[in-house]
XYZ file of C-alpha atoms in Angstrom:
429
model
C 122.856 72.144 70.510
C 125.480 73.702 73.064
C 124.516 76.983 74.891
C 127.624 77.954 75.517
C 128.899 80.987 73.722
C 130.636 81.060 70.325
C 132.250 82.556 67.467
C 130.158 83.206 64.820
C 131.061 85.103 61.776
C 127.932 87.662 60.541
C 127.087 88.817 56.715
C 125.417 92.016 57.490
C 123.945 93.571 53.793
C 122.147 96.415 52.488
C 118.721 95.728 51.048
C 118.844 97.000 47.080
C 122.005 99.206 48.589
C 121.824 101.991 45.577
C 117.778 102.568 45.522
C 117.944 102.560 49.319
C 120.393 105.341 49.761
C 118.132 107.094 47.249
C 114.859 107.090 49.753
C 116.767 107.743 52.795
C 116.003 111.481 51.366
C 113.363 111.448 49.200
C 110.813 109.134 51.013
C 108.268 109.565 48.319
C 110.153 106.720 46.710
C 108.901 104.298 49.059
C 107.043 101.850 47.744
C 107.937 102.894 43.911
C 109.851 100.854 41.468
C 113.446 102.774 41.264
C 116.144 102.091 39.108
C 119.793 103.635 39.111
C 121.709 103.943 35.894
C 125.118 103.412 34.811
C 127.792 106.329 34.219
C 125.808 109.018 31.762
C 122.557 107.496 31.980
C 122.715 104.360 30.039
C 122.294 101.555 31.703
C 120.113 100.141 34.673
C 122.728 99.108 37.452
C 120.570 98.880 40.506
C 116.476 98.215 40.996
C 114.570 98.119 44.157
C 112.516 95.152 44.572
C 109.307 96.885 42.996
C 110.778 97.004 39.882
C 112.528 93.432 39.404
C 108.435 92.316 40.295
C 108.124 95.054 36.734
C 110.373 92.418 35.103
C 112.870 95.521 34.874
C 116.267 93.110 33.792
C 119.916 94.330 35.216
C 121.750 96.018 32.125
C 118.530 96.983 30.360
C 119.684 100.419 28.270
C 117.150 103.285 29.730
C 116.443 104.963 26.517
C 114.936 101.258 25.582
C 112.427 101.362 28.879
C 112.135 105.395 29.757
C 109.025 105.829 27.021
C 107.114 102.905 29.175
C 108.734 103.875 32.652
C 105.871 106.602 33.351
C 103.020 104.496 32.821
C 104.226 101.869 35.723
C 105.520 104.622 37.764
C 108.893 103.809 37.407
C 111.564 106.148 38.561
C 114.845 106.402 37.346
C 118.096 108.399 38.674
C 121.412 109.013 38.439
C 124.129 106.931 40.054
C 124.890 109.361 42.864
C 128.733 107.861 44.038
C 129.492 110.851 46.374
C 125.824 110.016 48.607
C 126.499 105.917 48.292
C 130.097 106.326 49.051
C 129.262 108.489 52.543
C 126.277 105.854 53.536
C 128.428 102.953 52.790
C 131.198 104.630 55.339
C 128.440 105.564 57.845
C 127.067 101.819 58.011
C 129.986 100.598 58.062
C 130.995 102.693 61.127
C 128.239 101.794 62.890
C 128.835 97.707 62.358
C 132.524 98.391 64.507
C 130.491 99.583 67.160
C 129.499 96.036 67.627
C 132.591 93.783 66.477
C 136.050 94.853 66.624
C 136.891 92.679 63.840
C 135.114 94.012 60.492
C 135.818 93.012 56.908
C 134.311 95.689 54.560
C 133.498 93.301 51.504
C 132.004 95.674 49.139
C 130.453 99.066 48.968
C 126.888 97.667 50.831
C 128.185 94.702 52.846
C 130.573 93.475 55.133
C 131.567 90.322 57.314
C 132.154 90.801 60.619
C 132.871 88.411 63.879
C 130.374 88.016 66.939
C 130.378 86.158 69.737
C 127.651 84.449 71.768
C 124.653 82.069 72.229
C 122.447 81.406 69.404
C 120.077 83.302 71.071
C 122.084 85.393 72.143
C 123.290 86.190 68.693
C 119.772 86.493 66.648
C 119.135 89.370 69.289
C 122.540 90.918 68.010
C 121.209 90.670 64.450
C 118.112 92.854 65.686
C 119.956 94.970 67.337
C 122.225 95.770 64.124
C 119.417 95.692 61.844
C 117.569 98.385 63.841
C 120.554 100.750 64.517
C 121.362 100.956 60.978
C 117.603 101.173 60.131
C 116.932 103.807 62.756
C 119.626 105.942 62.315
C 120.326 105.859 58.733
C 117.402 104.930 57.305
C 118.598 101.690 55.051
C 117.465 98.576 55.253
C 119.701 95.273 55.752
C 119.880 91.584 55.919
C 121.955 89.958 58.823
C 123.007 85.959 57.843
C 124.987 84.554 60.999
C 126.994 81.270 60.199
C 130.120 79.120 61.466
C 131.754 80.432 58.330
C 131.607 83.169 55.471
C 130.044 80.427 53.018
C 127.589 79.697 55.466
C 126.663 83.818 56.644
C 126.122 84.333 53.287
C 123.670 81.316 53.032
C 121.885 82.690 55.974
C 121.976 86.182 54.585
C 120.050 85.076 51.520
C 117.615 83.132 53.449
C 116.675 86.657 55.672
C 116.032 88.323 52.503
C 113.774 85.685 51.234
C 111.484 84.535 54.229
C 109.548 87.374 55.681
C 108.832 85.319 58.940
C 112.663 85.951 60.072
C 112.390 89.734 59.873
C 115.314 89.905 57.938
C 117.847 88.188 60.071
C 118.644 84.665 60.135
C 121.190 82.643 62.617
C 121.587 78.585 61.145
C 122.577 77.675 64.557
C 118.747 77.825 65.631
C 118.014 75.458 62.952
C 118.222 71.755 63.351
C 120.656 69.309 61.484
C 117.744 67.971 59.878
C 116.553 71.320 58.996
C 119.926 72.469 57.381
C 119.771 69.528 55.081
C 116.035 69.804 54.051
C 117.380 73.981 53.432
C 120.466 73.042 51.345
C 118.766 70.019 49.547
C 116.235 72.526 47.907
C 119.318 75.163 46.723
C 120.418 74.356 43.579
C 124.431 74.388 43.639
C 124.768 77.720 41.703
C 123.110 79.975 43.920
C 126.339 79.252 46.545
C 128.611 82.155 47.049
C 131.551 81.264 44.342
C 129.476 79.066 42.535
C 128.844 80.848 38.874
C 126.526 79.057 36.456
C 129.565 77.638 33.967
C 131.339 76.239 37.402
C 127.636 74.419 38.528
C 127.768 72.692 34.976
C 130.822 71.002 35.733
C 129.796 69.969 39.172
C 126.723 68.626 37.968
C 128.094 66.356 35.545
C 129.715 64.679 38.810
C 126.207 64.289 39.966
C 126.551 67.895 42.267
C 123.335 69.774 41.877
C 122.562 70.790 45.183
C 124.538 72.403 47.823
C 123.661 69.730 50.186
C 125.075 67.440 47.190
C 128.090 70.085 47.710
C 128.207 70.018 51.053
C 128.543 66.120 51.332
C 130.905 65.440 48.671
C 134.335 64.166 48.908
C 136.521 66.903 49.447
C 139.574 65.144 48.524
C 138.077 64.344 45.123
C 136.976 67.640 44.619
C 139.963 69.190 45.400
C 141.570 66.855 42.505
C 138.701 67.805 40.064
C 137.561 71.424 40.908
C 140.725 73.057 42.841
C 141.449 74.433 46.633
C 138.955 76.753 46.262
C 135.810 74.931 45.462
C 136.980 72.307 48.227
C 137.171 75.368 50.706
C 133.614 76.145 49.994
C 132.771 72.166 51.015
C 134.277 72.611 54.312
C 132.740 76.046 54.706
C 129.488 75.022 53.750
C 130.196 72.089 56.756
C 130.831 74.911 59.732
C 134.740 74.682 58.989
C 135.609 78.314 58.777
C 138.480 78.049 56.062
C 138.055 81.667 54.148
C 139.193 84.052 57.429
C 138.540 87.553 57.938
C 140.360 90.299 56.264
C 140.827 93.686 57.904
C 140.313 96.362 56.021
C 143.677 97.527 53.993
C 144.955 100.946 55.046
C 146.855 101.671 51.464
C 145.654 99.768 48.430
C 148.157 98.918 46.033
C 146.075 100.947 43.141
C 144.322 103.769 42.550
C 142.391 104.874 39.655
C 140.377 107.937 39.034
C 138.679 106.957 35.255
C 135.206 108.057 33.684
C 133.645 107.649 30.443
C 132.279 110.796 28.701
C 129.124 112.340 28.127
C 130.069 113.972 25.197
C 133.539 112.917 23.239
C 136.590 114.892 23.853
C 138.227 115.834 20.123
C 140.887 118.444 21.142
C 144.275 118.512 23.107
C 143.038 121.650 24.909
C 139.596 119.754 25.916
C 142.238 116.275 26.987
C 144.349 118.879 28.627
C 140.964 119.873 30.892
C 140.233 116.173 31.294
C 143.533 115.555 32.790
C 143.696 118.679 35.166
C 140.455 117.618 36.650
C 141.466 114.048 37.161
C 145.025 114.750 38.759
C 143.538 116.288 41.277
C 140.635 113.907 42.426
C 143.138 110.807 41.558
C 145.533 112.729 44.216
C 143.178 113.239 46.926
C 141.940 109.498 46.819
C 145.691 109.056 47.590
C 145.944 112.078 50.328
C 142.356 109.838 52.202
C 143.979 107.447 52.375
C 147.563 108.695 53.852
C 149.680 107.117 51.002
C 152.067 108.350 48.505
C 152.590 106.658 44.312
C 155.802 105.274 42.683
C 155.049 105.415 39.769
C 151.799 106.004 37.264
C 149.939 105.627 33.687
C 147.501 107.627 31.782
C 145.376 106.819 29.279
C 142.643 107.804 26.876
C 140.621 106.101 24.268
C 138.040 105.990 21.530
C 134.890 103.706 21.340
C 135.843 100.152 20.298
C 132.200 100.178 18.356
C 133.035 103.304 16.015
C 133.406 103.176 12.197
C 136.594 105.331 13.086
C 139.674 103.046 13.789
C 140.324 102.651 18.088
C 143.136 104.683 19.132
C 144.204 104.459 22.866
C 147.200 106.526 23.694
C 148.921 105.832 26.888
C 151.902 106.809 28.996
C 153.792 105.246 31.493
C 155.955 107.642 34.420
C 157.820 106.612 37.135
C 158.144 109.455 39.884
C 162.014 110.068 41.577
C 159.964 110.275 44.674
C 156.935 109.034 45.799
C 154.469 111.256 45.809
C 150.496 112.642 46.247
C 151.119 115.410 44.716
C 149.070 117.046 42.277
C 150.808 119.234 40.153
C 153.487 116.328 40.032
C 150.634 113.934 38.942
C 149.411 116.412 36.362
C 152.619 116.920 34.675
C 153.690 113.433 34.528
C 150.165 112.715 33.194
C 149.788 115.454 30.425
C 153.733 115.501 29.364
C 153.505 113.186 26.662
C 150.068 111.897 26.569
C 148.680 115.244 25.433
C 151.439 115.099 22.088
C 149.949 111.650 21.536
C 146.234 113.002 21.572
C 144.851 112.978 17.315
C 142.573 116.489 17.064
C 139.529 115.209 15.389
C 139.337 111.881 17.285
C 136.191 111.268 19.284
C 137.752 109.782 22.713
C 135.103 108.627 24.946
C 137.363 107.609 27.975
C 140.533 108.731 29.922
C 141.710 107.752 33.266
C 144.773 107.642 35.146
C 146.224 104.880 37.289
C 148.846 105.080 39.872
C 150.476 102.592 40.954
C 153.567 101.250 43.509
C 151.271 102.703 45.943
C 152.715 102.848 49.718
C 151.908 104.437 53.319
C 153.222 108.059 53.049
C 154.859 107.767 56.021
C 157.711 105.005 54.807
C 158.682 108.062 53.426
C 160.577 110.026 55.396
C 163.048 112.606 54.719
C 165.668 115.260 56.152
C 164.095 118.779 56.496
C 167.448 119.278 53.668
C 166.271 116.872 51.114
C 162.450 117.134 51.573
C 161.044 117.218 47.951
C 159.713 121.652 47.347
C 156.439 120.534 46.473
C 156.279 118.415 49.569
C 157.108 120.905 51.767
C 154.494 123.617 49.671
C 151.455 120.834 50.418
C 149.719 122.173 47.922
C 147.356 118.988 47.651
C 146.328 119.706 51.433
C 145.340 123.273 50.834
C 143.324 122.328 47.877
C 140.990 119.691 50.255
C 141.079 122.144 53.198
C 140.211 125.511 50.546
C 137.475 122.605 48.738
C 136.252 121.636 52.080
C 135.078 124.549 53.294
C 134.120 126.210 50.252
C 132.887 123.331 47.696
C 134.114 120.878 45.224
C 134.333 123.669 42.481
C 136.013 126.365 44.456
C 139.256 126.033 43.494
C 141.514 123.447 40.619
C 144.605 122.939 39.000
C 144.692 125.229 35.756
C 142.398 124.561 33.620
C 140.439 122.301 36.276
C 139.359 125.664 38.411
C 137.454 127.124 36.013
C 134.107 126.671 37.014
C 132.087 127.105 33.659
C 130.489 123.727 32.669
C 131.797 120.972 30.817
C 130.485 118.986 28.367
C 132.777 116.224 28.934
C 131.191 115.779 32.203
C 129.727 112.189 33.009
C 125.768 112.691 32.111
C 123.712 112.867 34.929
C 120.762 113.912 34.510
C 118.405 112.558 37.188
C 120.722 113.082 40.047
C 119.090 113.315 43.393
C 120.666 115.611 46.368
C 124.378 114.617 47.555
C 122.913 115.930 50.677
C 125.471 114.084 53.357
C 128.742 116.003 51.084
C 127.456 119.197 50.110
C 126.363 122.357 51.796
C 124.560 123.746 48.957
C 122.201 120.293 48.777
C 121.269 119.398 51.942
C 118.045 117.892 52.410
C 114.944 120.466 53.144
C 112.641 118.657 55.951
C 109.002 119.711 56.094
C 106.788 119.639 59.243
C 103.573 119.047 58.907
C-alpha cells in the first residue's frame, strides 16, 4: 500500500444523534435507555443504544410502552428541534475547521474530504472524534473510504467493533481483509440498498456486497439502473457519487405541524396561520432568500369516521418576497373562507415555493416594494432575539396566552443553547 498522501472522502456521524443531544445537559441520562418521540408524543423516533438492547422497536406508539417504561428505567422525552437543530449547526461548524470541502448530509452527519496517509488520516479521525466529543459533548463515528459508498461502510464498521474506538480508515486494511469484511455483509445493509432492491439482486445470485462489489457492472447497469452500477464502482474505490456543497437557498420551504388538539374554528385556523407566517418567513430571512409564489393548506385525519376535507390555496406574489404580513395575507385570504366550523383539522402548513437568493432582487429606491422598505420581518427576529420567541407576533400570533393547538410536548428537556430563560444550571460539587 502507497504512503504517499491521498484524497480520501470521510463519513463523520453522530452516535444515536437525538438521545445524545439530550445528555449533553442532563448527564444523568448516561447510561439509561432514552427514547425521543414523534410530534405530540406519539411515537418513538430515536433510542439510545440501551434501549434497542430493551427490544424498544422504532415507531412503537408510547402510550403502548409508557405503563412498562418505569420498571426498566426507561426515559422518554420530547423531540426538542430548536436544541438538535443548534448541535447539528455547532458540529457541523466544527467539521470545516478541518476540511474546506463539507457536505452536510442530514441533520447528524456529513461527508467531508481529507487528505493524507492512511496513518496519517486515522489520526485525523481521532482528532475529529475528540473535538466534537470534548467540546460538545456528542459522540460520533468517523468511516474514511476512497468513496461515499465505501465511508459509509467504514462508518458502520466504527460503530460496531469496539477495538477501533469508533473510527475506522479501509485503507489500513488489506485486500484480503476487505473481501473477508464485505463477504460477511449481506447486500442490504449497503448504503442504497433497501430490502425490496436486495431481493432482486439476489435472484441474480447477489447476496453479499462483495457479490456486489464484483459483479458486472455493465450487466447491472442493464438490469438494476445507473445508480445501483454507481454503488459497484463505489464500493471498488471509484469515487462516482461527488461531494455536494451545502445549498445557500433551497428551492422549498415549509413550516407544517400536526396538532395536539384539533383546530374546529376559523378564528382558531386564523391563529394557526398567524403563527406559521411568521416562523415560515424567518426560515426564509436565515437563509437570505426571498418566495415567488406559495400554498397553504389544512386538513382533517384520514382515519376519522368524519369525511377528509383538505382545503388548500395556491398564491403567486407580484414580487418576491420574505415578508410576513405579505405571507399571512396571501395565506389566510381564501383559505380561512374554505375552513368548515365544526371540522376537527389535525394539520396545516404552508409551503413556499419559487424560492431564490434575495439579492437577484434588486430594485430602484422608486419602485422598492413599502413593506420592503418597512422590514418588518427583520425587526420581528431582532425584537424576538433579544427578548424571546413569544415577545412579539403577527396579530393574533403575539398573544402570548397558551394554545391548545400547540404540538404536545410534554417531556421536553431545556432548549438551553436558544433560550435565555432555559439555560442549563451547573452544580459544583
Amino acid at each position: 500500500m502507497s504512503d504517499s498522501s491521498q484524497r480520501r472522502i470521510a463519513l463523520v456521524d453522530v452516535n444515536s444523534f437525538f438521545a445524545s443531544c439530550e445528555r449533553v445537559f442532563d448527564p444523568k441520562l448516561m447510561g439509561k435507555p432514552v427514547v425521543v418521540l414523534s410530534n405530540n408524543d406519539g411515537c418513538v423516533v430515536a433510542r439510545s443504544s440501551e434501549a434497542k438492547a430493551l427490544g424498544v422497536a422504532m415507531g412503537v406508539p408510547w402510550f403502548k410502552i409508557s405503563a412498562w417504561a418505569p420498571s426498566v428505567g426507561l426515559v422518554a422525552r420530547s423531540s426538542n428541534y430548536e436544541l438538535y437543530g443548534d448541535l447539528s449547526a455547532r458540529v457541523m461548524s466544527i467539521l470545516q475547521e478541518f476540511s474546506a470541502a463539507v457536505e452536510v448530509y442530514s441533520i447528524d452527519e456529513a461527508f467531508l474530504e481529507l487528505t493524507g496517509t492512511p496513518e496519517e488520516l486515522l489520526a485525523t479521525g481521532h482528532r475529529i472524534k475528540e473535538a466534537i466529543q470534548t467540546r460538545l459533548g456528542l459522540p460520533v463515528c468517523v468511516g474514511i473510504g476512497r468513496s461515499k459508498t465505501q465511508a459509509k461502510l467504514a462508518n458502520a464498521g466504527a460503530k460496531k467493533s469496539a477495538g477501533m474506538n469508533g473510527v475506522c480508515n479501509l485503507d489500513m486494511f488489506s485486500a484480503e481483509k476487505l473481501d473477508f469484511i464485505m463477504a460477511a455483509l449481506p447486500v442490504d445493509n449497503l448504503w442504497g440498498i433497501a430490502r425490496r432492491l436486495s431481493k432482486r439482486l439476489a435472484a441474480q445470485g447477489i447476496h453479499t456486497i462483495k457479490d456486489l462489489r464484483d459483479a458486472d457492472p455493465v450487466r447491472i447497469k442493464k438490469k438494476f439502473g445507473v445508480v445501483v452500477q454507481r454503488s459497484v464502482y463505489e464500493l471498488r474505490g471509484i469515487d462516482c457519487i461527488k461531494l455536494e456543497g451545502e445549498r445557500l437557498v433551497k428551492n422549498q420551504v415549509m413550516y407544517s405541524r400536526s396538532f395536539a388538539t384539533p383546530v374546529t374554528t376559523r378564528k382558531q385556523m386564523e391563529e394557526v396561520l398567524a403563527v406559521y407566517a411568521q416562523r415560515v418567513s424567518k426560515r426564509l430571512r436565515k437563509q437570505g432568500s426571498v418566495a415567488g409564489a406559495l400554498t397553504c393548506f389544512a386538513g382533517t385525519s384520514r382515519f376519522a369516521n368524519e369525511p377528509f376535507h383538505s382545503p388548500y390555496v395556491n398564491a403567486v406574489f407580484s414580487i418576491p418576497t420574505n415578508d410576513p404580513v405579505e405571507i399571512l395575507k396571501a395565506s389566510s385570504s381564501v383559505l380561512l373562507n374554505r375552513i368548515e366550523e365544526g371540522r376537527k383539522y389535525v394539520r396545516a402548513g404552508i409551503l413556499l415555493h419559487d424560492v431564490s437568493p434575495k439579492e437577484s432582487h434588486q430594485y430602484l429606491d422608486l419602485f422598492t416594494p413599502v413593506h420592503e422598505r418597512r422590514q418588518l420581518g427583520e425587526t420581528l427576529d431582532k425584537v424576538m432575539e433579544k427578548h424571546g420567541a413569544f415577545s412579539i407576533g403577527l396579530g393574533a400570533a403575539g398573544f402570548k396566552s397558551a394554545r391548545e393547538w400547540e404540538m404536545k410536548r410534554e417531556m421536553l428537556s431545556l432548549r438551553a443553547t436558544t433560550r435565555w430563560d432555559e439555560l442549563a444550571t451547573v452544580y459544583a460539587k
